[in-house]
Amino acid sequence: LALIQMPPRLLEGARGRVGTLQLNERGQARLLLSGGRVLTLSPGIPTSFAQLALRTNREQARLEVLGSVEWRLSAVPDWGQLA
């Protein structure tokens, strides 16, 4: 399970599918979001502690464990496209 944390503003209007993962021949990854926004993905900083991904089940008023986070990604906006 990978965990990507992005500012809510980048995900406005997103439900279900967040974007398209694009891999080039050199192994670089980009996440193409709606509205032409692009995030460059790179490996995140390793941690020395365990982390679980959870989701809220509001109907049953409980948390559900999705699994342990095995690796992390850094998502950086393509600053040239933000201008």
Short mmCIF file of C-alpha atoms in Angstrom, two decimals:
data_model
loop_
_atom_site.label_atom_id
_atom_site.label_comp_id
_atom_site.label_asym_id
_atom_site.label_seq_id
_atom_site.Cartn_x
_atom_site.Cartn_y
_atom_site.Cartn_z
CA LEU A 1 0.00 0.00 0.00
CA ALA A 2 1.38 3.42 -0.93
CA LEU A 3 0.30 6.61 0.74
CA ILE A 4 0.19 9.85 -1.22
CA GLN A 5 -0.68 12.96 0.76
CA MET A 6 -1.69 15.95 -1.35
CA PRO A 7 -3.23 19.29 -0.47
CA PRO A 8 -7.05 19.12 -0.76
CA ARG A 9 -6.98 21.97 -3.32
CA LEU A 10 -5.22 19.70 -5.84
CA LEU A 11 -7.95 17.09 -5.49
CA GLU A 12 -10.99 19.39 -5.83
CA GLY A 13 -13.81 17.58 -7.55
CA ALA A 14 -11.95 14.24 -7.51
CA ARG A 15 -14.02 11.22 -6.52
CA GLY A 16 -12.83 7.66 -7.00
CA ARG A 17 -10.12 7.89 -9.64
CA VAL A 18 -7.55 10.55 -8.80
CA GLY A 19 -5.53 10.63 -12.01
CA THR A 20 -3.39 8.71 -14.47
CA LEU A 21 0.04 7.37 -13.61
CA GLN A 22 2.51 8.01 -16.43
CA LEU A 23 5.90 6.24 -16.58
CA ASN A 24 8.55 7.22 -19.12
CA GLU A 25 11.41 5.15 -20.54
CA ARG A 26 13.89 6.46 -17.93
CA GLY A 27 11.65 5.26 -15.09
CA GLN A 28 10.40 8.69 -14.07
CA ALA A 29 6.79 8.82 -12.88
CA ARG A 30 4.18 11.56 -13.13
CA LEU A 31 0.60 11.71 -11.91
CA LEU A 32 -1.71 13.47 -14.37
CA LEU A 33 -4.66 15.04 -12.54
CA SER A 34 -7.86 16.52 -13.90
CA GLY A 35 -7.63 20.04 -15.25
CA GLY A 36 -4.18 19.44 -16.74
CA ARG A 37 -2.38 19.49 -13.40
CA VAL A 38 0.77 17.35 -13.25
CA LEU A 39 2.63 16.02 -10.20
CA THR A 40 6.14 14.56 -10.44
CA LEU A 41 6.48 11.46 -8.25
CA SER A 42 9.67 10.38 -6.52
CA PRO A 43 10.49 8.00 -3.65
CA GLY A 44 9.61 9.37 -0.23
CA ILE A 45 11.81 9.52 2.83
CA PRO A 46 12.11 6.14 4.61
CA THR A 47 10.88 6.02 8.19
CA SER A 48 11.82 3.83 11.12
CA PHE A 49 8.28 3.41 12.44
CA ALA A 50 5.27 1.39 11.34
CA GLN A 51 2.36 3.23 9.73
CA LEU A 52 -1.15 2.04 8.90
CA ALA A 53 -3.54 3.48 6.34
CA LEU A 54 -7.06 3.82 7.73
CA ARG A 55 -10.41 4.89 6.38
CA THR A 56 -13.43 6.17 8.22
CA ASN A 57 -16.66 4.21 7.99
CA ARG A 58 -19.13 6.82 9.13
CA GLU A 59 -22.23 4.62 8.79
CA GLN A 60 -20.86 2.17 11.36
CA ALA A 61 -18.89 4.82 13.32
CA ARG A 62 -15.58 2.95 13.10
CA LEU A 63 -12.13 2.99 11.52
CA GLU A 64 -11.14 0.31 9.01
CA VAL A 65 -7.51 -0.72 8.52
CA LEU A 66 -6.55 -0.73 4.82
CA GLY A 67 -3.09 -2.15 5.48
CA SER A 68 0.43 -1.17 6.39
CA VAL A 69 2.21 1.52 4.39
CA GLU A 70 5.21 -0.19 2.81
CA TRP A 71 6.58 2.74 0.81
CA ARG A 72 5.87 6.41 0.32
CA LEU A 73 5.93 8.82 -2.59
CA SER A 74 6.62 12.53 -2.77
CA ALA A 75 4.30 14.32 -5.19
CA VAL A 76 5.67 17.68 -6.36
CA PRO A 77 3.69 20.01 -8.66
CA ASP A 78 5.16 20.83 -12.05
CA TRP A 79 5.82 24.51 -11.31
CA GLY A 80 6.03 25.40 -15.01
CA GLN A 81 2.41 24.35 -15.51
CA LEU A 82 1.11 26.24 -12.48
CA ALA A 83 1.95 29.65 -13.90
#
